[in-house]
Short mmCIF file of C-alpha atoms and ligand atoms in Angstrom, two decimals:
data_model
loop_
_atom_site.label_atom_id
_atom_site.label_comp_id
_atom_site.label_asym_id
_atom_site.label_seq_id
_atom_site.Cartn_x
_atom_site.Cartn_y
_atom_site.Cartn_z
CA MET A 264 0.00 0.00 0.00
CA ILE A 265 2.61 2.52 1.16
CA ASP A 266 6.16 1.66 0.16
CA LEU A 267 8.99 4.10 0.92
CA GLN A 268 12.49 3.17 -0.20
CA ALA A 269 15.66 4.92 0.90
CA ILE A 270 13.96 8.28 1.28
CA GLU A 271 16.13 11.37 1.74
CA ARG A 272 14.77 14.87 2.25
CA VAL A 273 17.16 17.76 2.34
CA PHE A 274 15.98 21.34 2.81
CA GLU A 275 18.13 24.27 1.77
CA VAL A 276 18.18 27.42 3.87
CA GLY A 277 20.63 29.90 2.42
CA GLU A 278 23.98 28.12 2.44
CA GLU A 279 22.81 25.52 4.91
CA GLN A 280 21.51 22.03 4.23
CA VAL A 281 19.04 20.45 6.64
CA HIS A 282 18.84 16.66 6.42
CA ALA A 283 15.28 16.30 7.63
CA LEU A 284 14.95 12.65 6.53
CA HIS A 285 17.76 10.17 6.10
CA ARG A 286 17.55 6.64 4.70
CA VAL A 287 13.91 6.15 5.55
CA SER A 288 12.51 2.84 4.29
CA LEU A 289 9.05 1.83 5.46
CA ARG A 290 6.21 -0.34 4.19
CA PHE A 291 2.61 -0.29 5.33
CA ALA A 292 -0.03 -2.76 4.22
CA ALA A 293 -3.59 -1.62 3.45
CA GLY A 294 -5.48 -1.24 6.72
CA ALA A 295 -2.34 -0.67 8.78
CA TYR A 296 -2.53 1.37 11.98
CA ALA A 297 0.77 2.98 12.94
CA SER A 298 1.93 5.78 15.22
CA ILE A 299 5.06 7.86 14.68
CA MET A 300 6.66 9.49 17.69
CA GLY A 301 9.92 11.31 18.33
CA PRO A 302 11.44 14.58 19.50
CA SER A 303 10.43 17.96 18.12
CA GLY A 304 12.26 18.46 14.83
CA SER A 305 12.97 14.76 14.24
CA GLY A 306 11.24 14.70 10.83
CA LYS A 307 7.75 13.37 11.60
CA SER A 308 5.78 16.03 9.72
CA THR A 309 8.25 15.92 6.84
CA LEU A 310 7.75 12.17 6.53
CA LEU A 311 3.97 12.50 6.71
CA ASN A 312 4.01 15.23 4.07
CA ILE A 313 5.93 12.97 1.69
CA ILE A 314 3.53 10.07 2.31
CA GLY A 315 0.65 12.47 1.75
CA LEU A 316 2.10 13.71 -1.58
CA LEU A 317 2.42 17.22 -0.20
CA ASP A 318 6.17 17.12 -0.66
CA ARG A 319 8.66 15.15 -2.72
CA PRO A 320 11.74 13.33 -1.44
CA THR A 321 15.16 14.60 -2.54
CA GLU A 322 16.13 10.95 -3.17
CA GLY A 323 14.46 7.58 -2.93
CA ARG A 324 11.19 6.18 -4.18
CA TYR A 325 7.64 6.13 -2.93
CA ARG A 326 5.01 3.74 -4.25
CA LEU A 327 1.42 4.31 -3.20
CA ASP A 328 -0.88 1.42 -4.03
CA GLN A 329 1.53 0.19 -6.71
CA VAL A 330 1.83 3.63 -8.33
CA ALA A 331 5.37 5.04 -8.54
CA THR A 332 4.31 8.43 -7.23
CA THR A 333 7.77 9.95 -7.37
CA GLU A 334 7.56 9.70 -11.15
CA LEU A 335 4.26 11.58 -11.43
CA ASP A 336 4.01 15.28 -12.14
CA ASP A 337 2.37 17.69 -9.71
CA THR A 338 -1.07 17.53 -11.32
CA GLU A 339 -1.17 13.76 -11.18
CA GLN A 340 0.06 13.77 -7.60
CA ALA A 341 -2.63 16.28 -6.65
CA ARG A 342 -5.31 14.09 -8.19
CA ILE A 343 -4.20 11.02 -6.24
CA ARG A 344 -3.87 13.09 -3.10
CA ARG A 345 -7.40 14.43 -3.46
CA HIS A 346 -8.97 11.02 -3.95
CA GLN A 347 -6.93 8.67 -1.83
CA ILE A 348 -5.53 10.65 1.07
CA GLY A 349 -7.06 12.47 4.02
CA PHE A 350 -4.59 14.75 5.80
CA VAL A 351 -5.00 16.33 9.22
CA PHE A 352 -2.44 19.14 9.39
CA GLN A 353 -0.48 20.02 12.51
CA SER A 354 -1.61 23.62 11.94
CA PHE A 355 -5.09 22.75 10.59
CA HIS A 356 -5.09 24.93 7.44
CA LEU A 357 -8.80 25.69 7.57
CA VAL A 358 -10.31 28.15 5.09
CA PRO A 359 -10.85 31.36 7.10
CA ARG A 360 -13.86 32.60 5.11
CA LEU A 361 -15.79 29.34 5.42
CA THR A 362 -17.78 28.06 8.37
CA ALA A 363 -16.96 24.81 10.15
CA ALA A 364 -19.66 23.04 8.13
CA GLN A 365 -18.41 24.53 4.85
CA ASN A 366 -14.81 23.60 5.63
CA ILE A 367 -15.84 20.01 6.27
CA GLU A 368 -18.00 19.98 3.16
CA LEU A 369 -15.25 21.25 0.88
CA PRO A 370 -13.81 17.89 -0.27
CA LEU A 371 -17.35 16.70 -1.11
CA VAL A 372 -18.01 19.85 -3.14
CA LEU A 373 -14.75 19.37 -5.03
CA ALA A 374 -15.71 15.74 -5.70
CA ALA A 375 -19.10 16.85 -7.07
CA VAL A 376 -21.10 14.91 -4.50
CA ALA A 377 -24.83 15.79 -4.69
CA PRO A 378 -26.06 18.52 -2.28
CA ALA A 379 -28.49 16.30 -0.38
CA GLU A 380 -25.84 13.69 0.31
CA ARG A 381 -23.29 16.37 1.27
CA LYS A 382 -25.69 17.86 3.79
CA GLN A 383 -26.31 14.51 5.43
CA ARG A 384 -22.64 13.49 5.57
CA VAL A 385 -21.54 16.84 7.00
CA ALA A 386 -24.27 16.64 9.66
CA ALA A 387 -23.05 13.18 10.65
CA ALA A 388 -19.42 14.36 10.81
CA LEU A 389 -20.33 17.39 12.96
CA GLN A 390 -22.27 15.15 15.32
CA ASP A 391 -19.41 12.67 15.53
CA MET A 392 -16.89 15.42 16.37
CA ASP A 393 -19.22 17.10 18.89
CA LEU A 394 -19.36 20.23 16.75
CA ALA A 395 -23.04 20.35 15.82
CA ASP A 396 -23.57 23.57 17.79
CA ARG A 397 -20.56 25.21 16.11
CA ALA A 398 -21.48 24.42 12.48
CA ASP A 399 -21.86 28.06 11.46
CA HIS A 400 -18.82 29.40 13.25
CA ARG A 401 -15.83 30.42 11.16
CA PRO A 402 -12.38 29.28 12.33
CA ASP A 403 -11.73 32.55 14.16
CA GLN A 404 -14.93 31.93 16.11
CA LEU A 405 -13.81 28.51 17.28
CA SER A 406 -11.53 27.32 20.06
CA GLY A 407 -8.20 25.68 19.18
CA GLY A 408 -9.55 22.22 19.86
CA GLN A 409 -12.71 22.88 17.85
CA ARG A 410 -10.58 23.91 14.86
CA GLN A 411 -8.62 20.70 15.27
CA ARG A 412 -11.80 18.68 15.17
CA VAL A 413 -12.97 20.51 12.04
CA ALA A 414 -9.65 19.60 10.41
CA ILE A 415 -10.15 15.95 11.36
CA ALA A 416 -13.73 15.87 10.07
CA ARG A 417 -12.65 17.42 6.78
CA ALA A 418 -9.83 14.88 6.36
CA THR A 419 -12.12 11.91 6.94
CA ILE A 420 -15.34 12.96 5.19
CA MET A 421 -14.32 11.40 1.85
CA ARG A 422 -13.49 7.99 3.33
CA PRO A 423 -10.02 8.12 1.76
CA GLN A 424 -7.87 4.98 1.58
CA VAL A 425 -5.24 6.52 3.82
CA ILE A 426 -5.64 8.93 6.73
CA LEU A 427 -2.53 10.80 7.87
CA ALA A 428 -2.99 12.69 11.12
CA ASP A 429 -0.28 15.07 12.32
CA GLU A 430 -0.73 15.61 16.07
CA PRO A 431 -4.54 15.24 15.92
CA THR A 432 -5.01 15.62 19.68
CA GLY A 433 -2.42 18.30 20.47
CA ASN A 434 -5.11 20.86 21.35
CA LEU A 435 -7.61 18.50 22.91
CA ASP A 436 -8.32 17.49 26.48
CA HIS A 437 -8.06 13.80 27.32
CA SER A 438 -11.70 13.02 26.71
CA SER A 439 -12.06 14.83 23.34
CA GLY A 440 -8.73 13.32 22.28
CA SER A 441 -9.92 9.77 22.99
CA SER A 442 -13.17 10.44 21.22
CA VAL A 443 -11.36 11.64 18.11
CA LEU A 444 -9.03 8.63 18.15
CA GLU A 445 -12.01 6.31 18.42
CA THR A 446 -13.47 7.87 15.27
CA LEU A 447 -10.20 7.38 13.43
CA GLU A 448 -9.87 3.81 14.72
CA THR A 449 -13.41 3.01 13.58
CA LEU A 450 -12.40 4.08 10.07
CA ASN A 451 -9.29 1.94 10.36
CA ARG A 452 -11.37 -1.11 11.28
CA GLN A 453 -13.28 -0.50 8.06
CA GLY A 454 -10.03 -0.96 6.15
CA ILE A 455 -8.60 2.56 5.96
CA SER A 456 -4.85 2.83 6.61
CA LEU A 457 -4.15 5.16 9.53
CA ILE A 458 -0.86 6.81 10.43
CA VAL A 459 -0.84 9.11 13.45
CA VAL A 460 2.05 11.40 14.38
CA THR A 461 1.86 12.22 18.06
CA HIS A 462 3.80 13.46 21.06
CA ASP A 463 1.37 11.78 23.45
CA PRO A 464 2.55 8.30 24.46
CA GLU A 465 -1.00 7.34 25.45
CA ILE A 466 -2.16 8.05 21.91
CA GLY A 467 0.93 6.46 20.36
CA GLN A 468 0.48 3.21 22.30
CA ARG A 469 -2.97 2.63 20.81
CA ALA A 470 -1.48 1.85 17.40
CA ARG A 471 -0.72 -1.71 16.42
CA ARG A 472 2.63 -0.62 15.04
CA ARG A 473 4.78 1.99 16.79
CA ILE A 474 7.55 3.83 15.00
CA ARG A 475 10.01 6.19 16.63
CA MET A 476 12.12 8.77 14.80
CA VAL A 477 15.29 10.51 15.92
CA ASP A 478 17.14 13.12 13.86
CA GLY A 479 15.50 12.22 10.56
CA SER A 480 15.93 8.45 10.81
CA ILE A 481 13.82 5.55 11.99
CA ALA A 482 15.18 4.62 15.41
CA GLU A 483 12.59 2.00 16.38
CA ASP A 484 9.84 0.11 14.59
CA SER A 485 7.79 -2.31 16.65
CA GLU A 486 6.80 -4.22 13.54
CA SER A 487 10.34 -5.23 12.75
CA ALA A 488 11.14 -5.87 16.40
CA MET B 62 -1.87 42.14 40.48
CA ILE B 63 -4.58 40.53 38.36
CA ASP B 64 -8.10 41.15 39.63
CA LEU B 65 -11.08 39.91 37.61
CA GLN B 66 -14.55 40.66 38.93
CA ALA B 67 -17.76 39.09 37.64
CA ILE B 68 -16.44 38.72 34.12
CA GLU B 69 -18.91 37.85 31.35
CA ARG B 70 -17.92 37.32 27.74
CA VAL B 71 -20.62 36.80 25.18
CA PHE B 72 -19.82 36.27 21.48
CA GLU B 73 -22.43 36.88 18.82
CA VAL B 74 -22.58 34.64 15.80
CA GLY B 75 -25.49 35.64 13.57
CA GLU B 76 -28.58 35.31 15.79
CA GLU B 77 -26.79 33.13 18.30
CA GLN B 78 -25.16 34.16 21.57
CA VAL B 79 -22.23 32.16 22.91
CA HIS B 80 -21.61 32.60 26.63
CA ALA B 81 -17.90 31.86 26.56
CA LEU B 82 -17.27 33.17 30.11
CA HIS B 83 -19.81 33.39 32.91
CA ARG B 84 -19.34 34.97 36.31
CA VAL B 85 -15.58 34.62 36.38
CA SER B 86 -13.97 36.21 39.44
CA LEU B 87 -10.28 35.53 40.04
CA ARG B 88 -7.40 37.24 41.77
CA PHE B 89 -3.71 36.56 41.29
CA ALA B 90 -0.94 38.11 43.37
CA ALA B 91 2.32 39.23 41.77
CA GLY B 92 4.55 36.21 41.28
CA ALA B 93 1.65 33.77 41.18
CA TYR B 94 2.00 30.50 39.25
CA ALA B 95 -1.31 29.07 38.10
CA SER B 96 -2.50 26.53 35.57
CA ILE B 97 -5.91 26.55 33.89
CA MET B 98 -7.32 23.29 32.60
CA GLY B 99 -10.65 22.17 31.21
CA PRO B 100 -12.39 20.64 28.22
CA SER B 101 -12.00 21.96 24.69
CA GLY B 102 -14.28 24.97 24.31
CA SER B 103 -14.59 25.67 28.04
CA GLY B 104 -13.32 29.26 27.76
CA LYS B 105 -9.63 28.98 28.66
CA SER B 106 -8.25 30.95 25.70
CA THR B 107 -11.04 33.51 26.02
CA LEU B 108 -10.13 34.07 29.67
CA LEU B 109 -6.43 34.33 28.87
CA ASN B 110 -7.13 36.81 26.06
CA ILE B 111 -9.03 39.05 28.46
CA ILE B 112 -6.27 38.89 31.06
CA GLY B 113 -3.78 39.67 28.26
CA LEU B 114 -5.79 42.73 27.12
CA LEU B 115 -6.36 41.13 23.72
CA ASP B 116 -10.11 41.14 24.28
CA ARG B 117 -12.59 42.98 26.49
CA PRO B 118 -15.23 41.43 28.73
CA THR B 119 -18.88 42.02 27.86
CA GLU B 120 -19.48 42.74 31.57
CA GLY B 121 -17.41 42.89 34.70
CA ARG B 122 -14.16 44.59 35.66
CA TYR B 123 -10.49 43.80 35.29
CA ARG B 124 -7.80 45.56 37.26
CA LEU B 125 -4.19 44.91 36.28
CA ASP B 126 -1.70 46.15 38.83
CA GLN B 127 -4.27 48.59 40.24
CA VAL B 128 -5.18 49.98 36.82
CA ALA B 129 -8.86 49.68 35.87
CA THR B 130 -8.05 48.33 32.40
CA THR B 131 -11.66 47.96 31.35
CA GLU B 132 -11.92 51.76 31.43
CA LEU B 133 -8.93 52.31 29.14
CA ASP B 134 -9.23 52.86 25.41
CA ASP B 135 -7.60 50.52 22.91
CA THR B 136 -4.40 52.56 22.55
CA GLU B 137 -3.83 52.63 26.30
CA GLN B 138 -4.58 48.93 26.57
CA ALA B 139 -2.12 48.19 23.77
CA ARG B 140 0.59 50.16 25.55
CA ILE B 141 0.13 48.26 28.79
CA ARG B 142 -0.03 44.99 26.92
CA ARG B 143 3.23 45.70 25.12
CA HIS B 144 5.12 46.58 28.29
CA GLN B 145 3.67 44.34 30.95
CA ILE B 146 2.42 41.19 29.28
CA GLY B 147 4.09 38.37 27.38
CA PHE B 148 1.61 36.17 25.51
CA VAL B 149 2.26 32.76 24.02
CA PHE B 150 -0.58 32.13 21.57
CA GLN B 151 -2.23 28.74 21.04
CA SER B 152 -1.61 29.26 17.31
CA PHE B 153 1.73 31.06 17.70
CA HIS B 154 1.07 34.08 15.41
CA LEU B 155 4.66 34.37 14.19
CA VAL B 156 5.51 36.86 11.45
CA PRO B 157 5.91 34.77 8.28
CA ARG B 158 8.48 37.04 6.59
CA LEU B 159 10.80 37.14 9.59
CA THR B 160 13.30 34.51 10.71
CA ALA B 161 13.11 32.84 14.11
CA ALA B 162 15.73 35.27 15.45
CA GLN B 163 13.91 38.28 14.00
CA ASN B 164 10.58 37.12 15.41
CA ILE B 165 12.10 36.79 18.86
CA GLU B 166 13.86 40.17 18.50
CA LEU B 167 10.69 42.01 17.50
CA PRO B 168 9.53 43.16 20.97
CA LEU B 169 13.06 44.47 21.67
CA VAL B 170 13.06 46.41 18.40
CA LEU B 171 9.67 47.91 19.22
CA ALA B 172 10.97 48.87 22.67
CA ALA B 173 14.01 50.60 21.08
CA VAL B 174 16.55 48.40 22.84
CA ALA B 175 20.07 48.99 21.49
CA PRO B 176 21.27 46.61 18.72
CA ALA B 177 24.18 45.13 20.68
CA GLU B 178 21.96 44.27 23.62
CA ARG B 179 19.24 42.86 21.33
CA LYS B 180 21.75 40.57 19.65
CA GLN B 181 22.98 39.20 22.94
CA ARG B 182 19.51 38.68 24.42
CA VAL B 183 18.21 36.95 21.30
CA ALA B 184 21.24 34.65 21.25
CA ALA B 185 20.59 33.69 24.87
CA ALA B 186 16.90 33.04 24.17
CA LEU B 187 17.69 30.86 21.14
CA GLN B 188 20.18 28.87 23.21
CA ASP B 189 17.70 28.44 26.02
CA MET B 190 14.99 27.16 23.67
CA ASP B 191 17.39 24.85 21.80
CA LEU B 192 16.87 26.84 18.59
CA ALA B 193 20.37 28.19 17.97
CA ASP B 194 20.75 26.13 14.79
CA ARG B 195 17.38 27.35 13.47
CA ALA B 196 17.91 31.09 14.01
CA ASP B 197 17.72 31.97 10.31
CA HIS B 198 14.78 29.75 9.43
CA ARG B 199 11.45 31.40 8.73
CA PRO B 200 8.34 29.89 10.35
CA ASP B 201 7.53 27.81 7.26
CA GLN B 202 11.01 26.30 7.54
CA LEU B 203 10.48 25.19 11.12
CA SER B 204 8.73 22.22 12.69
CA GLY B 205 5.54 22.77 14.71
CA GLY B 206 7.37 22.45 18.00
CA GLN B 207 10.14 24.79 16.85
CA ARG B 208 7.55 27.45 15.99
CA GLN B 209 6.07 26.97 19.43
CA ARG B 210 9.44 27.57 21.05
CA VAL B 211 9.96 30.71 18.97
CA ALA B 212 6.59 31.98 20.23
CA ILE B 213 7.65 31.29 23.81
CA ALA B 214 11.02 32.99 23.38
CA ARG B 215 9.34 36.05 21.85
CA ALA B 216 6.83 36.26 24.72
CA THR B 217 9.52 36.11 27.38
CA ILE B 218 12.34 38.21 25.87
CA MET B 219 11.08 41.46 27.43
CA ARG B 220 10.88 40.05 30.95
CA PRO B 221 7.25 41.18 31.22
CA GLN B 222 5.49 41.28 34.61
CA VAL B 223 3.01 38.65 33.50
CA ILE B 224 3.46 35.68 31.18
CA LEU B 225 0.33 34.08 29.75
CA ALA B 226 0.97 30.82 27.95
CA ASP B 227 -1.83 29.16 25.97
CA GLU B 228 -0.98 25.48 25.52
CA PRO B 229 2.80 26.11 25.40
CA THR B 230 3.70 22.41 25.10
CA GLY B 231 0.92 21.18 22.80
CA ASN B 232 3.35 20.50 19.95
CA LEU B 233 6.30 19.39 22.04
CA ASP B 234 7.58 15.98 23.09
CA HIS B 235 7.90 15.32 26.80
CA SER B 236 11.49 16.42 27.09
CA SER B 237 11.20 19.70 25.13
CA GLY B 238 7.96 20.41 27.02
CA SER B 239 9.66 20.05 30.40
CA SER B 240 12.56 22.18 29.25
CA VAL B 241 10.23 24.97 28.17
CA LEU B 242 8.31 24.80 31.46
CA GLU B 243 11.56 25.03 33.39
CA THR B 244 12.39 28.24 31.53
CA LEU B 245 9.00 29.69 32.38
CA GLU B 246 9.29 28.55 35.99
CA THR B 247 12.72 30.15 36.30
CA LEU B 248 11.15 33.45 35.23
CA ASN B 249 8.37 32.90 37.76
CA ARG B 250 10.90 32.40 40.55
CA GLN B 251 12.31 35.81 39.60
CA GLY B 252 8.91 37.33 40.39
CA ILE B 253 7.06 37.13 37.08
CA SER B 254 3.42 36.03 37.30
CA LEU B 255 2.83 32.92 35.20
CA ILE B 256 -0.51 31.55 34.01
CA VAL B 257 -0.41 28.43 31.85
CA VAL B 258 -3.41 27.04 29.99
CA THR B 259 -2.85 23.37 29.29
CA HIS B 260 -4.53 20.09 28.42
CA ASP B 261 -1.64 18.11 29.87
CA PRO B 262 -2.24 17.14 33.50
CA GLU B 263 1.49 16.65 34.05
CA ILE B 264 2.09 20.26 33.05
CA GLY B 265 -0.96 21.49 34.97
CA GLN B 266 0.14 19.79 38.19
CA ARG B 267 3.40 21.73 38.29
CA ALA B 268 1.60 24.97 39.10
CA ARG B 269 1.17 26.05 42.72
CA ARG B 270 -2.44 26.94 41.99
CA ARG B 271 -4.65 24.82 39.76
CA ILE B 272 -7.85 26.15 38.21
CA ARG B 273 -10.34 24.10 36.25
CA MET B 274 -12.96 25.53 33.89
CA VAL B 275 -16.15 23.94 32.62
CA ASP B 276 -18.56 25.62 30.19
CA GLY B 277 -17.25 29.13 30.76
CA SER B 278 -17.18 29.03 34.56
CA ILE B 279 -14.59 28.27 37.21
CA ALA B 280 -15.39 24.77 38.41
CA GLU B 281 -12.39 24.27 40.73
CA ASP B 282 -9.68 26.47 42.17
CA SER B 283 -7.11 24.79 44.39
CA GLU B 284 -6.30 28.11 46.04
CA SER B 285 -9.76 28.48 47.49
CA ALA B 286 -9.97 24.80 48.33
N1 ATP C 623 10.81 23.97 4.65
C1 ATP C 623 11.85 23.72 5.47
N2 ATP C 623 13.04 24.31 5.25
C2 ATP C 623 14.08 24.08 6.07
N3 ATP C 623 14.06 23.28 7.14
C3 ATP C 623 12.89 22.65 7.40
C4 ATP C 623 11.73 22.85 6.60
N4 ATP C 623 10.72 22.12 7.13
C5 ATP C 623 11.22 21.49 8.20
N5 ATP C 623 12.52 21.82 8.37
C6 ATP C 623 13.43 21.29 9.40
O1 ATP C 623 13.42 19.88 9.28
C7 ATP C 623 13.38 19.27 10.57
C8 ATP C 623 12.19 18.32 10.64
O2 ATP C 623 11.00 19.08 10.63
P1 ATP C 623 9.60 18.38 10.92
O3 ATP C 623 8.55 19.45 10.77
O4 ATP C 623 9.44 17.18 10.09
O5 ATP C 623 9.76 17.95 12.44
P2 ATP C 623 8.72 17.24 13.43
O6 ATP C 623 9.29 15.93 13.84
O7 ATP C 623 7.34 17.23 12.82
O8 ATP C 623 8.74 18.21 14.68
P3 ATP C 623 7.56 18.69 15.70
O9 ATP C 623 7.38 17.53 16.63
O10 ATP C 623 8.17 19.88 16.36
O11 ATP C 623 6.35 19.00 14.90
C9 ATP C 623 13.30 20.39 11.59
O12 ATP C 623 14.55 20.54 12.24
C10 ATP C 623 12.94 21.63 10.79
O13 ATP C 623 13.60 22.79 11.27
N1 ATP C 624 -14.82 34.95 18.27
C1 ATP C 624 -15.70 34.03 18.70
N2 ATP C 624 -16.96 34.07 18.25
C2 ATP C 624 -17.86 33.13 18.65
N3 ATP C 624 -17.61 32.12 19.49
C3 ATP C 624 -16.35 32.03 19.96
C4 ATP C 624 -15.34 32.97 19.59
N4 ATP C 624 -14.17 32.61 20.20
C5 ATP C 624 -14.47 31.51 20.94
N5 ATP C 624 -15.76 31.16 20.79
C6 ATP C 624 -16.44 30.06 21.45
O1 ATP C 624 -16.29 30.25 22.85
C7 ATP C 624 -16.01 29.00 23.50
C8 ATP C 624 -14.72 29.13 24.28
O2 ATP C 624 -13.63 29.24 23.39
P1 ATP C 624 -12.14 29.16 23.90
O3 ATP C 624 -11.26 29.38 22.71
O4 ATP C 624 -11.95 30.08 25.04
O5 ATP C 624 -12.05 27.65 24.42
P2 ATP C 624 -10.80 26.85 25.01
O6 ATP C 624 -11.15 26.44 26.41
O7 ATP C 624 -9.54 27.62 24.83
O8 ATP C 624 -10.79 25.54 24.10
P3 ATP C 624 -9.55 24.66 23.52
O9 ATP C 624 -9.11 23.82 24.66
O10 ATP C 624 -10.23 23.87 22.43
O11 ATP C 624 -8.50 25.59 23.01
C9 ATP C 624 -15.93 27.94 22.41
O12 ATP C 624 -17.10 27.15 22.45
C10 ATP C 624 -15.84 28.72 21.11
O13 ATP C 624 -16.56 28.11 20.06
MG1 MG C 625 5.58 18.24 13.23
MG1 MG C 626 -7.87 27.37 23.62
#
C-alpha cells in the first residue's frame, strides 16, 4: 500500500543544508494502523508530508498502491492526493472565510457529491466530532480544539484509503482526544490505513505498530522488532 | 496584580449568543504560578485573552496592577499589553516574513533596545529554547514544535510582569515540554506572574495553583480549596 524506499529529504536554507529525513525505508499494508513518535524536529511532519504527496523526497522512491508516485508530475500527484488521502495538518489549514460546516463539506463539493448527500454526511461528521452547535462558526470563532476537530472531520469525510494525522489531539483534552481517536480507529477497522504522528505516548500506544524517529531516521519500529 | 470581577464574555454569531465566560472572578498576586485546565471549548483561551488585554469582557471589571483596564481605550490597553504582558498564543502568530531570530527580537526592536543588547539577548533566548541552529529559518522552515518555542522565546524576551501561555507544550515531546516549562518557571521564581493554559495534567500539576474551567465558569480552584 505505502512503500517508501531509501527516502532522503534535504531542505536548503541559504547556504545551509538540513537533512530532515535520512535513509527512511518503510512499508505499510492496506489497513495498517501505525503511530510515529519522536522529539520535536525529528522529521515526523516531513515524513507524513511525503507520504501524503504534499512534498517530494530529494532521493528515494515512494510507491502508493503500486503507483510510482515519485515519477508523477504535480497535477497527477494532486489528483491522487485528493482522492486517496485524508490529511490532518499540525496547523489545521482551515479556510478562514468558510464556516466549520463549509470547511468540512469542501472535499465533497470538489468531488461533485450531490447537495443532499453532502448535507447529510456533514451533519453526521459534525455530530461525531461534537461540533453540531458550532457548524456556522468560522475558524476565528472557534476554540483551538474545535478547529482541530474541524480539520479531522474534513480529512475523513471522503473515506479516503489513507488517513494521515499530524498531532490530531495536540489541542484536545483527554476526553475529546480519545473520542477523536475512536473515530479514526473506527475508520481503520473498516479498512482505511491510519498513520498518526503524536507526542502523546497514550495516543501512540494505541497503534498496532509503533515507529520512533530521531534526527531524521527511523530509530525504532515495533513491527520489525 | 490581576483582579477579575464578575467577568462575562458573550460572542455573537449571527442570531446566536455564545456565553464563553460566565461569572468569572479571580485574583492573582504578583509572582503567582497558576494553571488553567478544562475541556476543549470551556473558555480557557477567552479568559487568557481578556487577562492579556487582547479582548474585552462584555461585563465585569479587570484591574491589572491597580489599573482599571476595562476603562482604558484601545491605545492605552495596547501600551500596557506591550510593556507588561508576554503572551504565548495557542496558534503562535509568528511573522511569516521574519526569521526565528527576528521574530524573537521584534519586541526588543519595538521597545528601542540597542542593537548590541538585542543581539545578545536573542542569542541567549535561542540557546535556552534549543533553537540556535534554526535562528535563520522562517516559520515555514520550522517544525511545529520549533515554531512553538519561537513563540515562547518572543513572549519572554522582554521580561514582562506577566506571562500568559496558551498550551505552550501542545506541539512538544515530553522532554522539550519540560525544558520549556523550566524556563517559564525560572522566570516565575524571579517574580514574574505565570498563568499556563494546558490540556496536559502533568504540566498542569506543576503549578502552585490549579484552576479548572467547565462551560465558561470556574469549576475548581485549588487556592480556594
Ligand atoms: N521547509 C523547510 N526548510 C528548512 N528546514 C525545514 C523545513 N521544514 C522542516 N525543516 C526542518 O526539518 C526538521 C524536521 O521538521 P519536521 O517538521 O518534520 O519535524 P517534526 O518531527 O514534525 O517536529 P515537531 O514535533 O516539532 O512537529 C526540523 O529541524 C525543521 O527545522
Ligand atoms: N470569536 C468568537 N466568536 C464566537 N464564538 C467564539 C469565539 N471565540 C471563541 N468562541 C467560542 O467560545 C467558546 C470558548 O472558546 P475558547 O477558545 O476560550 O475555548 P478553550 O477552552 O480555549 O478551548 P480549547 O481547549 O479547544 O483551546 C468555544 O465554544 C468557542 O466556540
Ligand atoms: Mg511536526
Ligand atoms: Mg484554547
